[in-house]
PDB file of N, CA and C in Angstrom:
ATOM      1  N   MET A   1       2.954   0.761   4.152  1.00 50.00           N
ATOM      2  CA  MET A   1       3.435  -0.564   4.599  1.00 50.00           C
ATOM      3  C   MET A   1       4.860  -0.350   4.518  1.00 50.00           C
ATOM      4  N   ILE A   2       5.545   0.189   3.498  1.00 52.00           N
ATOM      5  CA  ILE A   2       6.885   0.633   3.297  1.00 52.00           C
ATOM      6  C   ILE A   2       7.339   1.292   4.591  1.00 52.00           C
ATOM      7  N   LEU A   3       6.598   2.057   5.282  1.00 54.00           N
ATOM      8  CA  LEU A   3       6.814   2.824   6.359  1.00 54.00           C
ATOM      9  C   LEU A   3       7.247   1.972   7.537  1.00 54.00           C
ATOM     10  N   ASP A   4       6.824   0.757   7.710  1.00 62.00           N
ATOM     11  CA  ASP A   4       6.922  -0.038   8.775  1.00 62.00           C
ATOM     12  C   ASP A   4       8.443  -0.656   8.841  1.00 62.00           C
ATOM     13  N   LEU A   5       9.491  -0.080   7.902  1.00 62.00           N
ATOM     14  CA  LEU A   5      10.676  -0.743   7.807  1.00 62.00           C
ATOM     15  C   LEU A   5      11.652   0.452   7.832  1.00 62.00           C
ATOM     16  N   PRO A   6      11.980   0.714   9.017  1.00 65.00           N
ATOM     17  CA  PRO A   6      12.724   1.934   9.445  1.00 65.00           C
ATOM     18  C   PRO A   6      14.270   1.966   9.044  1.00 65.00           C
ATOM     19  N   ASP A   7      14.658   0.551   8.697  1.00 72.00           N
ATOM     20  CA  ASP A   7      16.062   0.351   8.403  1.00 72.00           C
ATOM     21  C   ASP A   7      16.520   0.928   6.914  1.00 72.00           C
ATOM     22  N   LEU A   8      15.477   1.007   6.173  1.00 73.00           N
ATOM     23  CA  LEU A   8      15.753   1.224   4.884  1.00 73.00           C
ATOM     24  C   LEU A   8      16.043   2.790   4.676  1.00 73.00           C
ATOM     25  N   CYS A   9      16.946   3.104   3.595  1.00 82.00           N
ATOM     26  CA  CYS A   9      17.499   4.439   3.242  1.00 82.00           C
ATOM     27  C   CYS A   9      16.180   5.149   2.546  1.00 82.00           C
ATOM     28  N   PRO A  10      16.118   6.688   2.452  1.00 84.00           N
ATOM     29  CA  PRO A  10      15.248   7.349   2.064  1.00 84.00           C
ATOM     30  C   PRO A  10      14.812   7.073   0.664  1.00 84.00           C
ATOM     31  N   GLN A  11      15.866   6.764  -0.263  1.00 88.00           N
ATOM     32  CA  GLN A  11      15.793   6.527  -1.647  1.00 88.00           C
ATOM     33  C   GLN A  11      15.070   4.941  -1.665  1.00 88.00           C
ATOM     34  N   THR A  12      15.195   4.087  -0.917  1.00 84.00           N
ATOM     35  CA  THR A  12      14.413   2.855  -0.960  1.00 84.00           C
ATOM     36  C   THR A  12      13.132   3.037  -0.484  1.00 84.00           C
ATOM     37  N   HIS A  13      12.639   3.963   0.365  1.00 82.00           N
ATOM     38  CA  HIS A  13      11.394   4.517   0.871  1.00 82.00           C
ATOM     39  C   HIS A  13      10.627   5.128  -0.434  1.00 82.00           C
ATOM     40  N   GLN A  14      11.326   5.944  -0.804  1.00 88.00           N
ATOM     41  CA  GLN A  14      10.702   6.616  -2.132  1.00 88.00           C
ATOM     42  C   GLN A  14      10.345   5.675  -3.365  1.00 88.00           C
ATOM     43  N   THR A  15      11.346   4.605  -3.608  1.00 90.00           N
ATOM     44  CA  THR A  15      10.979   3.536  -4.459  1.00 90.00           C
ATOM     45  C   THR A  15       9.736   2.794  -4.258  1.00 90.00           C
ATOM     46  N   GLY A  16       9.769   2.331  -2.951  1.00 85.00           N
ATOM     47  CA  GLY A  16       8.643   1.552  -2.479  1.00 85.00           C
ATOM     48  C   GLY A  16       7.333   2.351  -2.732  1.00 85.00           C
ATOM     49  N   GLU A  17       7.197   3.630  -2.166  1.00 89.00           N
ATOM     50  CA  GLU A  17       6.020   4.375  -2.252  1.00 89.00           C
ATOM     51  C   GLU A  17       5.649   4.551  -3.957  1.00 89.00           C
ATOM     52  N   LYS A  18       6.697   4.701  -4.742  1.00 93.00           N
ATOM     53  CA  LYS A  18       6.266   4.761  -6.155  1.00 93.00           C
ATOM     54  C   LYS A  18       5.630   3.391  -6.563  1.00 93.00           C
ATOM     55  N   ILE A  19       6.383   2.333  -6.311  1.00 92.00           N
ATOM     56  CA  ILE A  19       5.823   0.899  -6.728  1.00 92.00           C
ATOM     57  C   ILE A  19       4.331   0.792  -6.145  1.00 92.00           C
ATOM     58  N   ILE A  20       4.227   1.255  -4.853  1.00 89.00           N
ATOM     59  CA  ILE A  20       2.789   1.155  -4.485  1.00 89.00           C
ATOM     60  C   ILE A  20       1.889   1.989  -5.068  1.00 89.00           C
ATOM     61  N   SER A  21       2.311   3.335  -5.603  1.00 92.00           N
ATOM     62  CA  SER A  21       1.359   4.060  -6.123  1.00 92.00           C
ATOM     63  C   SER A  21       1.075   3.636  -7.618  1.00 92.00           C
ATOM     64  N   ASP A  22       2.064   2.891  -8.415  1.00 95.00           N
ATOM     65  CA  ASP A  22       1.850   2.636  -9.709  1.00 95.00           C
ATOM     66  C   ASP A  22       1.129   1.381  -9.724  1.00 95.00           C
ATOM     67  N   ALA A  23       1.326   0.479  -8.585  1.00 92.00           N
ATOM     68  CA  ALA A  23       0.431  -0.593  -8.603  1.00 92.00           C
ATOM     69  C   ALA A  23      -1.035  -0.291  -8.158  1.00 92.00           C
ATOM     70  N   SER A  24      -1.225   0.546  -7.402  1.00 90.00           N
ATOM     71  CA  SER A  24      -2.657   1.031  -7.154  1.00 90.00           C
ATOM     72  C   SER A  24      -3.242   1.510  -8.342  1.00 90.00           C
ATOM     73  N   SER A  25      -2.480   2.335  -9.239  1.00 93.00           N
ATOM     74  CA  SER A  25      -3.183   2.913 -10.305  1.00 93.00           C
ATOM     75  C   SER A  25      -3.399   1.749 -11.453  1.00 93.00           C
ATOM     76  N   LYS A  26      -2.487   0.896 -11.512  1.00 94.00           N
ATOM     77  CA  LYS A  26      -2.781  -0.143 -12.530  1.00 94.00           C
ATOM     78  C   LYS A  26      -4.006  -1.226 -11.926  1.00 94.00           C
ATOM     79  N   LEU A  27      -3.969  -1.286 -10.586  1.00 88.00           N
ATOM     80  CA  LEU A  27      -5.145  -2.185 -10.172  1.00 88.00           C
ATOM     81  C   LEU A  27      -6.424  -1.506 -10.328  1.00 88.00           C
ATOM     82  N   HIS A  28      -6.538  -0.221  -9.975  1.00 90.00           N
ATOM     83  CA  HIS A  28      -7.726   0.614 -10.249  1.00 90.00           C
ATOM     84  C   HIS A  28      -7.979   0.454 -11.830  1.00 90.00           C
ATOM     85  N   GLU A  29      -7.108   0.645 -12.645  1.00 92.00           N
ATOM     86  CA  GLU A  29      -7.406   0.384 -14.220  1.00 92.00           C
ATOM     87  C   GLU A  29      -8.112  -0.837 -14.430  1.00 92.00           C
ATOM     88  N   TYR A  30      -7.344  -1.819 -13.954  1.00 91.00           N
ATOM     89  CA  TYR A  30      -7.811  -3.271 -14.261  1.00 91.00           C
ATOM     90  C   TYR A  30      -9.165  -3.479 -13.753  1.00 91.00           C
ATOM     91  N   TYR A  31      -9.609  -3.032 -12.483  1.00 88.00           N
ATOM     92  CA  TYR A  31     -10.977  -3.336 -11.976  1.00 88.00           C
ATOM     93  C   TYR A  31     -12.012  -2.535 -12.684  1.00 88.00           C
ATOM     94  N   THR A  32     -11.651  -1.196 -13.098  1.00 91.00           N
ATOM     95  CA  THR A  32     -12.770  -0.274 -13.904  1.00 91.00           C
ATOM     96  C   THR A  32     -12.728  -0.521 -15.452  1.00 91.00           C
ATOM     97  N   GLU A  33     -11.465  -0.901 -15.951  1.00 93.00           N
ATOM     98  CA  GLU A  33     -11.461  -1.121 -17.471  1.00 93.00           C
ATOM     99  C   GLU A  33     -11.690  -2.532 -17.895  1.00 93.00           C
ATOM    100  N   VAL A  34     -10.981  -3.492 -17.366  1.00 94.00           N
ATOM    101  CA  VAL A  34     -10.932  -4.881 -17.636  1.00 94.00           C
ATOM    102  C   VAL A  34     -12.124  -5.537 -17.063  1.00 94.00           C
ATOM    103  N   LEU A  35     -12.339  -5.479 -15.750  1.00 90.00           N
ATOM    104  CA  LEU A  35     -13.444  -6.230 -15.320  1.00 90.00           C
ATOM    105  C   LEU A  35     -14.703  -5.287 -15.417  1.00 90.00           C
ATOM    106  N   ARG A  36     -14.481  -4.082 -15.509  1.00 91.00           N
ATOM    107  CA  ARG A  36     -15.776  -3.138 -15.650  1.00 91.00           C
ATOM    108  C   ARG A  36     -16.503  -3.092 -14.190  1.00 91.00           C
ATOM    109  N   LEU A  37     -15.784  -3.207 -13.252  1.00 87.00           N
ATOM    110  CA  LEU A  37     -16.460  -2.995 -12.039  1.00 87.00           C
ATOM    111  C   LEU A  37     -16.211  -1.497 -11.377  1.00 87.00           C
ATOM    112  N   GLN A  38     -17.334  -1.025 -11.162  1.00 83.00           N
ATOM    113  CA  GLN A  38     -17.345   0.545 -10.669  1.00 83.00           C
ATOM    114  C   GLN A  38     -16.932   0.385  -9.184  1.00 83.00           C
ATOM    115  N   ASN A  39     -17.657  -0.598  -8.480  1.00 87.00           N
ATOM    116  CA  ASN A  39     -17.464  -0.526  -7.115  1.00 87.00           C
ATOM    117  C   ASN A  39     -16.881  -1.962  -6.621  1.00 87.00           C
ATOM    118  N   TYR A  40     -15.456  -1.541  -6.213  1.00 85.00           N
ATOM    119  CA  TYR A  40     -14.618  -2.962  -6.207  1.00 85.00           C
ATOM    120  C   TYR A  40     -14.353  -2.835  -4.697  1.00 85.00           C
ATOM    121  N   ALA A  41     -14.939  -2.121  -3.868  1.00 86.00           N
ATOM    122  CA  ALA A  41     -14.450  -1.952  -2.399  1.00 86.00           C
ATOM    123  C   ALA A  41     -14.444  -3.148  -1.716  1.00 86.00           C
ATOM    124  N   ALA A  42     -15.234  -4.202  -2.032  1.00 86.00           N
ATOM    125  CA  ALA A  42     -15.410  -5.397  -1.338  1.00 86.00           C
ATOM    126  C   ALA A  42     -14.054  -6.125  -1.721  1.00 86.00           C
ATOM    127  N   ARG A  43     -13.635  -6.283  -2.928  1.00 83.00           N
ATOM    128  CA  ARG A  43     -12.351  -6.842  -3.192  1.00 83.00           C
ATOM    129  C   ARG A  43     -11.220  -6.175  -2.546  1.00 83.00           C
ATOM    130  N   GLN A  44     -11.203  -5.018  -2.398  1.00 85.00           N
ATOM    131  CA  GLN A  44     -10.089  -4.212  -1.734  1.00 85.00           C
ATOM    132  C   GLN A  44     -10.107  -4.625  -0.220  1.00 85.00           C
ATOM    133  N   ALA A  45     -11.357  -4.620   0.313  1.00 90.00           N
ATOM    134  CA  ALA A  45     -11.236  -5.057   1.753  1.00 90.00           C
ATOM    135  C   ALA A  45     -10.814  -6.498   2.023  1.00 90.00           C
ATOM    136  N   LYS A  46     -11.294  -7.289   1.150  1.00 90.00           N
ATOM    137  CA  LYS A  46     -10.476  -8.688   1.200  1.00 90.00           C
ATOM    138  C   LYS A  46      -9.006  -8.833   1.130  1.00 90.00           C
ATOM    139  N   LEU A  47      -8.490  -7.853   0.371  1.00 87.00           N
ATOM    140  CA  LEU A  47      -7.068  -7.798   0.117  1.00 87.00           C
ATOM    141  C   LEU A  47      -6.337  -7.257   1.389  1.00 87.00           C
ATOM    142  N   TYR A  48      -6.900  -6.111   1.925  1.00 88.00           N
ATOM    143  CA  TYR A  48      -6.402  -5.493   3.144  1.00 88.00           C
ATOM    144  C   TYR A  48      -6.490  -6.633   4.328  1.00 88.00           C
ATOM    145  N   LYS A  49      -7.526  -7.276   4.391  1.00 94.00           N
ATOM    146  CA  LYS A  49      -7.770  -8.353   5.479  1.00 94.00           C
ATOM    147  C   LYS A  49      -6.805  -9.237   5.323  1.00 94.00           C
ATOM    148  N   LEU A  50      -6.453  -9.776   4.009  1.00 93.00           N
ATOM    149  CA  LEU A  50      -5.474 -10.765   3.834  1.00 93.00           C
ATOM    150  C   LEU A  50      -4.109 -10.217   4.269  1.00 93.00           C
ATOM    151  N   ALA A  51      -3.758  -8.957   3.973  1.00 89.00           N
ATOM    152  CA  ALA A  51      -2.383  -8.360   4.188  1.00 89.00           C
ATOM    153  C   ALA A  51      -2.366  -8.136   5.737  1.00 89.00           C
ATOM    154  N   ASN A  52      -3.471  -7.734   6.440  1.00 91.00           N
ATOM    155  CA  ASN A  52      -3.445  -7.825   8.004  1.00 91.00           C
ATOM    156  C   ASN A  52      -3.206  -9.150   8.610  1.00 91.00           C
ATOM    157  N   MET A  53      -3.856 -10.318   8.020  1.00 93.00           N
ATOM    158  CA  MET A  53      -3.607 -11.534   8.507  1.00 93.00           C
ATOM    159  C   MET A  53      -1.990 -11.994   8.338  1.00 93.00           C
ATOM    160  N   VAL A  54      -1.517 -11.594   7.155  1.00 88.00           N
ATOM    161  CA  VAL A  54      -0.105 -11.823   6.929  1.00 88.00           C
ATOM    162  C   VAL A  54       0.813 -10.947   8.063  1.00 88.00           C
ATOM    163  N   GLU A  55       0.387  -9.840   8.122  1.00 86.00           N
ATOM    164  CA  GLU A  55       1.175  -8.989   9.079  1.00 86.00           C
ATOM    165  C   GLU A  55       1.087  -9.740  10.730  1.00 86.00           C
ATOM    166  N   GLN A  56      -0.135 -10.128  10.864  1.00 89.00           N
ATOM    167  CA  GLN A  56      -0.199 -10.846  12.414  1.00 89.00           C
ATOM    168  C   GLN A  56       0.442 -12.029  12.465  1.00 89.00           C
ATOM    169  N   PHE A  57       0.576 -12.856  11.358  1.00 86.00           N
ATOM    170  CA  PHE A  57       1.268 -14.145  11.339  1.00 86.00           C
ATOM    171  C   PHE A  57       2.677 -13.854  11.592  1.00 86.00           C
ATOM    172  N   THR A  58       3.100 -12.874  10.798  1.00 81.00           N
ATOM    173  CA  THR A  58       4.808 -12.420  10.717  1.00 81.00           C
ATOM    174  C   THR A  58       4.965 -12.105  12.291  1.00 81.00           C
ATOM    175  N   GLN A  59       4.196 -11.290  12.905  1.00 84.00           N
ATOM    176  CA  GLN A  59       4.510 -10.762  14.156  1.00 84.00           C
ATOM    177  C   GLN A  59       4.450 -12.050  15.147  1.00 84.00           C
ATOM    178  N   TYR A  60       3.559 -13.038  14.763  1.00 86.00           N
ATOM    179  CA  TYR A  60       3.636 -14.271  15.637  1.00 86.00           C
ATOM    180  C   TYR A  60       4.710 -14.991  15.585  1.00 86.00           C
ATOM    181  N   LYS A  61       5.330 -15.168  14.316  1.00 83.00           N
ATOM    182  CA  LYS A  61       6.590 -15.959  14.135  1.00 83.00           C
ATOM    183  C   LYS A  61       7.783 -15.168  14.971  1.00 83.00           C
ATOM    184  N   THR A  62       7.662 -13.875  14.645  1.00 82.00           N
ATOM    185  CA  THR A  62       8.817 -13.134  15.297  1.00 82.00           C
ATOM    186  C   THR A  62       8.815 -13.312  16.851  1.00 82.00           C
ATOM    187  N   GLU A  63       7.642 -13.475  17.450  1.00 85.00           N
ATOM    188  CA  GLU A  63       7.560 -13.596  18.948  1.00 85.00           C
ATOM    189  C   GLU A  63       7.994 -15.006  19.141  1.00 85.00           C
ATOM    190  N   VAL A  64       7.581 -15.970  18.110  1.00 82.00           N
ATOM    191  CA  VAL A  64       8.172 -17.250  18.519  1.00 82.00           C
ATOM    192  C   VAL A  64       9.675 -17.509  18.566  1.00 82.00           C
ATOM    193  N   LEU A  65      10.125 -17.000  17.552  1.00 80.00           N
ATOM    194  CA  LEU A  65      11.581 -16.937  17.285  1.00 80.00           C
ATOM    195  C   LEU A  65      12.434 -16.151  18.463  1.00 80.00           C
ATOM    196  N   LYS A  66      11.729 -15.133  18.922  1.00 82.00           N
ATOM    197  CA  LYS A  66      12.482 -14.415  20.069  1.00 82.00           C
ATOM    198  C   LYS A  66      12.476 -15.532  21.362  1.00 82.00           C
ATOM    199  N   ALA A  67      11.397 -16.163  21.541  1.00 83.00           N
ATOM    200  CA  ALA A  67      11.435 -17.105  22.629  1.00 83.00           C
ATOM    201  C   ALA A  67      12.274 -18.287  22.385  1.00 83.00           C
ATOM    202  N   TRP A  68      12.430 -18.729  21.156  1.00 78.00           N
ATOM    203  CA  TRP A  68      13.317 -19.612  20.900  1.00 78.00           C
ATOM    204  C   TRP A  68      14.918 -19.095  21.212  1.00 78.00           C
ATOM    205  N   SER A  69      15.024 -18.041  20.887  1.00 76.00           N
ATOM    206  CA  SER A  69      16.384 -17.355  20.934  1.00 76.00           C
ATOM    207  C   SER A  69      16.708 -17.258  22.691  1.00 76.00           C
ATOM    208  N   VAL A  70      15.680 -16.979  23.200  1.00 83.00           N
ATOM    209  CA  VAL A  70      15.952 -16.598  24.798  1.00 83.00           C
ATOM    210  C   VAL A  70      16.064 -17.920  25.583  1.00 83.00           C
ATOM    211  N   PHE A  71      15.127 -18.881  25.224  1.00 83.00           N
ATOM    212  CA  PHE A  71      15.027 -20.078  25.956  1.00 83.00           C
ATOM    213  C   PHE A  71      15.693 -21.345  25.613  1.00 83.00           C
ATOM    214  N   ASN A  72      16.372 -21.250  24.234  1.00 75.00           N
ATOM    215  CA  ASN A  72      16.962 -22.336  23.568  1.00 75.00           C
ATOM    216  C   ASN A  72      16.191 -23.418  23.555  1.00 75.00           C
ATOM    217  N   PHE A  73      15.273 -23.587  22.941  1.00 74.00           N
ATOM    218  CA  PHE A  73      14.452 -24.935  22.965  1.00 74.00           C
ATOM    219  C   PHE A  73      15.129 -25.917  22.115  1.00 74.00           C
ATOM    220  N   GLY A  74      16.058 -25.675  21.621  1.00 72.00           N
ATOM    221  CA  GLY A  74      16.608 -26.694  20.621  1.00 72.00           C
ATOM    222  C   GLY A  74      16.526 -26.330  19.260  1.00 72.00           C
ATOM    223  N   LYS A  75      17.425 -27.079  18.471  1.00 69.00           N
ATOM    224  CA  LYS A  75      17.525 -26.530  17.067  1.00 69.00           C
ATOM    225  C   LYS A  75      16.346 -27.065  16.384  1.00 69.00           C
ATOM    226  N   HIS A  76      15.356 -28.066  16.706  1.00 69.00           N
ATOM    227  CA  HIS A  76      14.280 -28.515  15.825  1.00 69.00           C
ATOM    228  C   HIS A  76      13.081 -28.217  16.531  1.00 69.00           C
ATOM    229  N   ALA A  77      13.001 -27.427  17.566  1.00 71.00           N
ATOM    230  CA  ALA A  77      11.759 -27.191  18.191  1.00 71.00           C
ATOM    231  C   ALA A  77      10.543 -26.598  17.418  1.00 71.00           C
ATOM    232  N   PHE A  78      10.884 -25.666  16.396  1.00 72.00           N
ATOM    233  CA  PHE A  78       9.840 -25.078  15.614  1.00 72.00           C
ATOM    234  C   PHE A  78      10.177 -25.362  14.325  1.00 72.00           C
ATOM    235  N   PRO A  79       8.797 -25.535  13.529  1.00 76.00           N
ATOM    236  CA  PRO A  79       9.170 -26.063  12.024  1.00 76.00           C
ATOM    237  C   PRO A  79       9.467 -24.709  11.105  1.00 76.00           C
ATOM    238  N   PHE A  80      10.323 -23.936  11.378  1.00 77.00           N
ATOM    239  CA  PHE A  80      10.771 -22.930  10.574  1.00 77.00           C
ATOM    240  C   PHE A  80      11.978 -23.307   9.733  1.00 77.00           C
ATOM    241  N   CYS A  81      11.919 -22.793   8.467  1.00 78.00           N
ATOM    242  CA  CYS A  81      12.983 -22.988   7.516  1.00 78.00           C
ATOM    243  C   CYS A  81      14.168 -22.282   7.918  1.00 78.00           C
ATOM    244  N   LYS A  82      15.289 -22.781   7.642  1.00 79.00           N
ATOM    245  CA  LYS A  82      16.527 -22.191   7.935  1.00 79.00           C
ATOM    246  C   LYS A  82      16.631 -20.712   7.422  1.00 79.00           C
ATOM    247  N   PHE A  83      16.044 -20.246   6.358  1.00 79.00           N
ATOM    248  CA  PHE A  83      15.981 -18.763   5.964  1.00 79.00           C
ATOM    249  C   PHE A  83      15.558 -17.908   6.994  1.00 79.00           C
ATOM    250  N   GLU A  84      14.338 -18.348   7.637  1.00 76.00           N
ATOM    251  CA  GLU A  84      13.400 -17.602   8.577  1.00 76.00           C
ATOM    252  C   GLU A  84      14.403 -17.485   9.860  1.00 76.00           C
ATOM    253  N   THR A  85      15.049 -18.586  10.323  1.00 74.00           N
ATOM    254  CA  THR A  85      15.627 -18.386  11.650  1.00 74.00           C
ATOM    255  C   THR A  85      16.946 -17.628  11.243  1.00 74.00           C
ATOM    256  N   ASN A  86      17.610 -17.939  10.159  1.00 77.00           N
ATOM    257  CA  ASN A  86      18.845 -17.113   9.759  1.00 77.00           C
ATOM    258  C   ASN A  86      18.551 -15.588   9.712  1.00 77.00           C
ATOM    259  N   TYR A  87      17.394 -15.229   9.120  1.00 75.00           N
ATOM    260  CA  TYR A  87      16.934 -13.928   8.774  1.00 75.00           C
ATOM    261  C   TYR A  87      16.520 -13.199  10.126  1.00 75.00           C
ATOM    262  N   TYR A  88      15.821 -14.027  11.046  1.00 73.00           N
ATOM    263  CA  TYR A  88      15.738 -13.522  12.378  1.00 73.00           C
ATOM    264  C   TYR A  88      17.057 -13.121  13.207  1.00 73.00           C
ATOM    265  N   THR A  89      17.667 -13.964  13.114  1.00 72.00           N
ATOM    266  CA  THR A  89      19.250 -13.915  13.797  1.00 72.00           C
ATOM    267  C   THR A  89      19.874 -12.670  13.206  1.00 72.00           C
ATOM    268  N   TYR A  90      19.813 -12.428  11.947  1.00 72.00           N
ATOM    269  CA  TYR A  90      20.396 -11.285  11.265  1.00 72.00           C
ATOM    270  C   TYR A  90      19.797 -10.027  11.611  1.00 72.00           C
ATOM    271  N   ARG A  91      18.515 -10.056  11.756  1.00 71.00           N
ATOM    272  CA  ARG A  91      17.873  -8.907  12.085  1.00 71.00           C
ATOM    273  C   ARG A  91      18.034  -8.315  13.465  1.00 71.00           C
ATOM    274  N   ASN A  92      18.385  -9.407  14.279  1.00 70.00           N
ATOM    275  CA  ASN A  92      18.439  -9.184  15.720  1.00 70.00           C
ATOM    276  C   ASN A  92      19.785  -9.224  16.427  1.00 70.00           C
ATOM    277  N   LEU A  93      20.988  -9.026  15.485  1.00 63.00           N
ATOM    278  CA  LEU A  93      22.179  -8.941  16.106  1.00 63.00           C
ATOM    279  C   LEU A  93      22.585  -7.713  16.687  1.00 63.00           C
TER     280      LEU A  93
END
């Protein structure tokens, strides 16, 4: 997932990959040692599905904000918070 962010410097990519690796190890340990689940693939599949839904929603919002900036629907046409619109504007300057 960190690979989807091309604007980051190599050190940030390395840090992101380390965080993902550490989190994966800790999650595996939690499932096998604490919950004592040997087969936790169903839970992982739900997490992947949730992450995919978030990605699709983010893509949708980006497309709506692109349309908003191109067609100038007005300041209050979409119920996005100021952070979202400012971030979109910043990313697309």
